[in-house]
């Protein structure tokens, strides 16, 4: 990344942190993924239960092994070798974990978090249940408004995530949402978190690099 792009990312990232803060979130801007990883590790106590919301952004941080070494129990329904029943059990357990880590499909410039889920466990845990929620979003997730957030989800997040999971939904071939109706559809639940939920300690970390999809 050249210095001019980095400077622009800093300006945009810090601006959205201001609006997130006004909306009640504990918001922070980190210029790099490495800084964001350190920030998350500072926010997670030792030996607590940590839920992971199926986020590629969290995977990119590379912190899960470090958290395990600190005695944390990791609730990750995408861990290899799990059958459907175990995945479901882990998803339910995430709703009452000590700390929930997730990304966001989009973050608007006026400080709203926009997400679309298939099962709903990720967005449910973001809103209520875990003692602390930490949302990490790369600068590529920052959009102008709700309309742009929806467009980003339809044309980027949904097709790429379908491809990542290996689902046969039509957006994988067309490159954009086709409002499919099949049993493997993953765009079923849409949430807009406009203000920090009353009972949730919610941190949002904006990163000045692209992260996730």
mmCIF file of C-alpha atoms in Angstrom:
data_model
loop_
_atom_site.group_PDB
_atom_site.id
_atom_site.type_symbol
_atom_site.label_atom_id
_atom_site.label_comp_id
_atom_site.label_asym_id
_atom_site.label_seq_id
_atom_site.Cartn_x
_atom_site.Cartn_y
_atom_site.Cartn_z
ATOM 1 C CA UNK A 1 0.000 0.000 0.000
ATOM 2 C CA UNK A 2 1.414 3.418 -0.916
ATOM 3 C CA UNK A 3 1.568 6.287 1.565
ATOM 4 C CA UNK A 4 -1.274 8.227 -0.091
ATOM 5 C CA UNK A 5 -3.683 5.291 0.140
ATOM 6 C CA UNK A 6 -2.629 4.657 3.713
ATOM 7 C CA UNK A 7 -3.252 8.307 4.577
ATOM 8 C CA UNK A 8 -6.707 8.152 3.006
ATOM 9 C CA UNK A 9 -7.520 4.985 4.948
ATOM 10 C CA UNK A 10 -6.447 6.734 8.144
ATOM 11 C CA UNK A 11 -8.757 9.669 7.431
ATOM 12 C CA UNK A 12 -11.766 7.481 6.630
ATOM 13 C CA UNK A 13 -11.093 5.048 9.455
ATOM 14 C CA UNK A 14 -10.773 7.743 12.104
ATOM 15 C CA UNK A 15 -13.892 9.481 10.834
ATOM 16 C CA UNK A 16 -16.032 6.359 11.149
ATOM 17 C CA UNK A 17 -14.572 5.712 14.612
ATOM 18 C CA UNK A 18 -15.900 9.140 15.630
ATOM 19 C CA UNK A 19 -19.422 8.296 14.512
ATOM 20 C CA UNK A 20 -19.275 4.836 16.088
ATOM 21 C CA UNK A 21 -18.229 6.453 19.360
ATOM 22 C CA UNK A 22 -21.139 8.889 19.169
ATOM 23 C CA UNK A 23 -23.430 5.863 18.744
ATOM 24 C CA UNK A 24 -22.200 4.394 22.029
ATOM 25 C CA UNK A 25 -19.673 1.854 20.764
ATOM 26 C CA UNK A 26 -16.157 1.679 22.188
ATOM 27 C CA UNK A 27 -14.446 2.291 18.871
ATOM 28 C CA UNK A 28 -10.778 2.236 17.907
ATOM 29 C CA UNK A 29 -8.824 2.738 14.705
ATOM 30 C CA UNK A 30 -5.782 0.563 13.982
ATOM 31 C CA UNK A 31 -3.673 1.239 10.902
ATOM 32 C CA UNK A 32 -2.601 -2.392 10.430
ATOM 33 C CA UNK A 33 -3.793 -5.932 11.054
ATOM 34 C CA UNK A 34 -0.922 -6.442 13.496
ATOM 35 C CA UNK A 35 -2.077 -3.459 15.569
ATOM 36 C CA UNK A 36 -5.644 -4.747 15.483
ATOM 37 C CA UNK A 37 -4.535 -8.199 16.674
ATOM 38 C CA UNK A 38 -2.709 -6.619 19.620
ATOM 39 C CA UNK A 39 -5.778 -4.504 20.430
ATOM 40 C CA UNK A 40 -8.051 -7.561 20.491
ATOM 41 C CA UNK A 41 -5.640 -9.499 22.679
ATOM 42 C CA UNK A 42 -5.602 -6.611 25.167
ATOM 43 C CA UNK A 43 -9.409 -6.737 25.352
ATOM 44 C CA UNK A 44 -9.682 -10.487 25.972
ATOM 45 C CA UNK A 45 -8.887 -11.614 29.545
ATOM 46 C CA UNK A 46 -7.073 -14.860 30.237
ATOM 47 C CA UNK A 47 -8.941 -18.138 30.752
ATOM 48 C CA UNK A 48 -12.339 -16.971 29.476
ATOM 49 C CA UNK A 49 -14.727 -18.532 26.989
ATOM 50 C CA UNK A 50 -14.351 -16.963 23.544
ATOM 51 C CA UNK A 51 -16.922 -17.402 20.771
ATOM 52 C CA UNK A 52 -15.870 -16.975 17.142
ATOM 53 C CA UNK A 53 -18.620 -15.868 14.783
ATOM 54 C CA UNK A 54 -17.607 -17.540 11.542
ATOM 55 C CA UNK A 55 -15.547 -14.518 10.507
ATOM 56 C CA UNK A 56 -12.677 -14.657 8.030
ATOM 57 C CA UNK A 57 -11.484 -11.333 9.453
ATOM 58 C CA UNK A 58 -10.941 -12.955 12.849
ATOM 59 C CA UNK A 59 -9.089 -15.824 11.182
ATOM 60 C CA UNK A 60 -6.821 -13.298 9.449
ATOM 61 C CA UNK A 61 -5.874 -11.769 12.805
ATOM 62 C CA UNK A 62 -4.142 -15.034 13.713
ATOM 63 C CA UNK A 63 -4.931 -14.744 17.423
ATOM 64 C CA UNK A 64 -6.872 -17.920 18.209
ATOM 65 C CA UNK A 65 -3.822 -20.024 19.060
ATOM 66 C CA UNK A 66 -2.525 -17.243 21.309
ATOM 67 C CA UNK A 67 -5.857 -17.135 23.117
ATOM 68 C CA UNK A 68 -5.723 -20.913 23.624
ATOM 69 C CA UNK A 69 -2.239 -20.565 25.086
ATOM 70 C CA UNK A 70 -3.667 -18.046 27.551
ATOM 71 C CA UNK A 71 -6.130 -20.628 28.773
ATOM 72 C CA UNK A 72 -9.163 -19.470 26.816
ATOM 73 C CA UNK A 73 -11.784 -21.947 25.650
ATOM 74 C CA UNK A 74 -12.481 -21.280 21.960
ATOM 75 C CA UNK A 75 -16.006 -21.886 20.670
ATOM 76 C CA UNK A 76 -15.500 -22.119 16.912
ATOM 77 C CA UNK A 77 -18.224 -23.912 14.956
ATOM 78 C CA UNK A 78 -15.998 -23.849 11.863
ATOM 79 C CA UNK A 79 -13.279 -25.947 13.467
ATOM 80 C CA UNK A 80 -12.461 -29.016 11.352
ATOM 81 C CA UNK A 81 -14.034 -32.382 12.049
ATOM 82 C CA UNK A 82 -17.301 -31.208 13.592
ATOM 83 C CA UNK A 83 -20.582 -32.847 12.702
ATOM 84 C CA UNK A 84 -23.841 -30.923 12.371
ATOM 85 C CA UNK A 85 -24.942 -31.615 15.946
ATOM 86 C CA UNK A 86 -21.650 -30.355 17.396
ATOM 87 C CA UNK A 87 -21.726 -27.234 15.236
ATOM 88 C CA UNK A 88 -25.223 -26.482 16.527
ATOM 89 C CA UNK A 89 -24.142 -27.010 20.140
ATOM 90 C CA UNK A 90 -21.224 -24.615 19.703
ATOM 91 C CA UNK A 91 -23.406 -21.975 18.057
ATOM 92 C CA UNK A 92 -25.760 -22.079 21.046
ATOM 93 C CA UNK A 93 -22.863 -21.882 23.497
ATOM 94 C CA UNK A 94 -21.542 -18.776 21.718
ATOM 95 C CA UNK A 95 -24.677 -16.932 22.819
ATOM 96 C CA UNK A 96 -23.519 -17.003 26.445
ATOM 97 C CA UNK A 97 -19.737 -16.848 26.035
ATOM 98 C CA UNK A 98 -17.592 -14.322 27.903
ATOM 99 C CA UNK A 99 -16.206 -12.679 24.756
ATOM 100 C CA UNK A 100 -17.570 -12.914 21.220
ATOM 101 C CA UNK A 101 -15.289 -12.125 18.267
ATOM 102 C CA UNK A 102 -16.727 -11.316 14.872
ATOM 103 C CA UNK A 103 -16.405 -9.198 11.773
ATOM 104 C CA UNK A 104 -19.087 -7.118 10.101
ATOM 105 C CA UNK A 105 -20.324 -7.290 6.528
ATOM 106 C CA UNK A 106 -20.426 -3.495 6.366
ATOM 107 C CA UNK A 107 -19.948 -0.417 8.553
ATOM 108 C CA UNK A 108 -21.575 2.816 7.442
ATOM 109 C CA UNK A 109 -19.918 6.208 7.721
ATOM 110 C CA UNK A 110 -22.600 7.268 10.200
ATOM 111 C CA UNK A 111 -21.597 4.429 12.521
ATOM 112 C CA UNK A 112 -23.983 1.535 11.898
ATOM 113 C CA UNK A 113 -23.108 -2.153 11.657
ATOM 114 C CA UNK A 114 -24.909 -4.026 8.870
ATOM 115 C CA UNK A 115 -24.880 -7.814 8.672
ATOM 116 C CA UNK A 116 -26.624 -10.655 6.871
ATOM 117 C CA UNK A 117 -26.666 -14.175 8.317
ATOM 118 C CA UNK A 118 -27.867 -17.565 7.234
ATOM 119 C CA UNK A 119 -28.550 -19.161 10.616
ATOM 120 C CA UNK A 120 -28.646 -15.987 12.713
ATOM 121 C CA UNK A 121 -26.315 -17.137 15.477
ATOM 122 C CA UNK A 122 -23.652 -14.551 14.646
ATOM 123 C CA UNK A 123 -25.948 -11.536 14.605
ATOM 124 C CA UNK A 124 -27.833 -12.804 17.663
ATOM 125 C CA UNK A 125 -24.601 -12.988 19.665
ATOM 126 C CA UNK A 126 -23.609 -9.511 18.501
ATOM 127 C CA UNK A 127 -26.799 -8.075 19.973
ATOM 128 C CA UNK A 128 -27.332 -9.864 23.289
ATOM 129 C CA UNK A 129 -25.818 -12.632 25.398
ATOM 130 C CA UNK A 130 -22.005 -12.498 25.496
ATOM 131 C CA UNK A 131 -20.476 -10.291 28.174
ATOM 132 C CA UNK A 132 -18.250 -8.537 25.659
ATOM 133 C CA UNK A 133 -18.491 -8.300 21.870
ATOM 134 C CA UNK A 134 -15.485 -7.316 19.746
ATOM 135 C CA UNK A 135 -16.159 -6.455 16.107
ATOM 136 C CA UNK A 136 -13.203 -6.094 13.743
ATOM 137 C CA UNK A 137 -13.731 -4.577 10.291
ATOM 138 C CA UNK A 138 -11.230 -3.797 7.572
ATOM 139 C CA UNK A 139 -11.385 -0.504 5.695
ATOM 140 C CA UNK A 140 -12.948 -2.386 2.763
ATOM 141 C CA UNK A 141 -16.084 -2.856 4.888
ATOM 142 C CA UNK A 142 -16.619 0.896 5.384
ATOM 143 C CA UNK A 143 -19.357 2.258 3.103
ATOM 144 C CA UNK A 144 -21.218 5.523 2.709
ATOM 145 C CA UNK A 145 -24.722 4.530 3.864
ATOM 146 C CA UNK A 146 -27.239 1.712 4.257
ATOM 147 C CA UNK A 147 -27.848 1.492 0.513
ATOM 148 C CA UNK A 148 -24.142 1.029 -0.111
ATOM 149 C CA UNK A 149 -24.003 -1.538 2.692
ATOM 150 C CA UNK A 150 -26.729 -3.599 1.055
ATOM 151 C CA UNK A 151 -25.019 -3.347 -2.320
ATOM 152 C CA UNK A 152 -21.702 -4.440 -0.812
ATOM 153 C CA UNK A 153 -23.312 -7.467 0.790
ATOM 154 C CA UNK A 154 -25.150 -8.443 -2.409
ATOM 155 C CA UNK A 155 -22.195 -7.993 -4.760
ATOM 156 C CA UNK A 156 -19.197 -8.921 -2.585
ATOM 157 C CA UNK A 157 -19.847 -10.498 0.808
ATOM 158 C CA UNK A 158 -22.562 -12.951 -0.199
ATOM 159 C CA UNK A 159 -20.946 -14.328 -3.388
ATOM 160 C CA UNK A 160 -17.483 -14.641 -1.840
ATOM 161 C CA UNK A 161 -18.748 -16.282 1.344
ATOM 162 C CA UNK A 162 -20.849 -18.729 -0.656
ATOM 163 C CA UNK A 163 -17.750 -19.624 -2.645
ATOM 164 C CA UNK A 164 -15.646 -19.943 0.536
ATOM 165 C CA UNK A 165 -18.142 -22.304 2.156
ATOM 166 C CA UNK A 166 -18.569 -24.240 -1.080
ATOM 167 C CA UNK A 167 -22.304 -23.757 -1.506
ATOM 168 C CA UNK A 168 -23.988 -24.126 -4.915
ATOM 169 C CA UNK A 169 -25.960 -20.885 -4.736
ATOM 170 C CA UNK A 170 -26.270 -18.921 -8.009
ATOM 171 C CA UNK A 171 -24.342 -15.849 -6.786
ATOM 172 C CA UNK A 172 -21.142 -17.892 -6.972
ATOM 173 C CA UNK A 173 -21.535 -17.983 -10.771
ATOM 174 C CA UNK A 174 -23.170 -14.598 -11.366
ATOM 175 C CA UNK A 175 -21.049 -12.593 -8.935
ATOM 176 C CA UNK A 176 -24.049 -10.940 -7.308
ATOM 177 C CA UNK A 177 -27.050 -11.866 -5.196
ATOM 178 C CA UNK A 178 -29.897 -13.479 -7.130
ATOM 179 C CA UNK A 179 -32.285 -13.663 -4.150
ATOM 180 C CA UNK A 180 -32.124 -17.454 -4.329
ATOM 181 C CA UNK A 181 -34.764 -19.559 -2.591
ATOM 182 C CA UNK A 182 -32.961 -22.877 -2.174
ATOM 183 C CA UNK A 183 -32.148 -24.770 1.033
ATOM 184 C CA UNK A 184 -28.500 -23.642 1.012
ATOM 185 C CA UNK A 185 -29.315 -19.911 1.009
ATOM 186 C CA UNK A 186 -27.164 -18.005 3.553
ATOM 187 C CA UNK A 187 -28.832 -14.573 3.323
ATOM 188 C CA UNK A 188 -31.784 -15.031 5.675
ATOM 189 C CA UNK A 189 -31.390 -12.595 8.564
ATOM 190 C CA UNK A 190 -30.434 -8.920 8.179
ATOM 191 C CA UNK A 191 -29.528 -6.743 11.160
ATOM 192 C CA UNK A 192 -28.648 -3.075 11.506
ATOM 193 C CA UNK A 193 -27.055 -2.141 14.821
ATOM 194 C CA UNK A 194 -27.441 1.618 14.940
ATOM 195 C CA UNK A 195 -26.510 2.132 18.582
ATOM 196 C CA UNK A 196 -24.750 -0.005 21.163
ATOM 197 C CA UNK A 197 -27.226 -2.504 22.641
ATOM 198 C CA UNK A 198 -27.958 -1.520 26.235
ATOM 199 C CA UNK A 199 -26.729 -4.695 27.933
ATOM 200 C CA UNK A 200 -23.664 -5.335 25.779
ATOM 201 C CA UNK A 201 -20.095 -4.075 26.118
ATOM 202 C CA UNK A 202 -19.360 -3.620 22.438
ATOM 203 C CA UNK A 203 -16.008 -2.741 20.894
ATOM 204 C CA UNK A 204 -15.567 -1.949 17.205
ATOM 205 C CA UNK A 205 -12.059 -1.921 15.743
ATOM 206 C CA UNK A 206 -11.654 -0.390 12.291
ATOM 207 C CA UNK A 207 -8.489 -1.502 10.491
ATOM 208 C CA UNK A 208 -6.768 0.566 7.821
ATOM 209 C CA UNK A 209 -6.215 -2.490 5.627
ATOM 210 C CA UNK A 210 -8.577 -4.774 3.715
ATOM 211 C CA UNK A 211 -9.765 -7.708 5.812
ATOM 212 C CA UNK A 212 -12.291 -10.443 5.171
ATOM 213 C CA UNK A 213 -14.950 -10.361 2.479
#
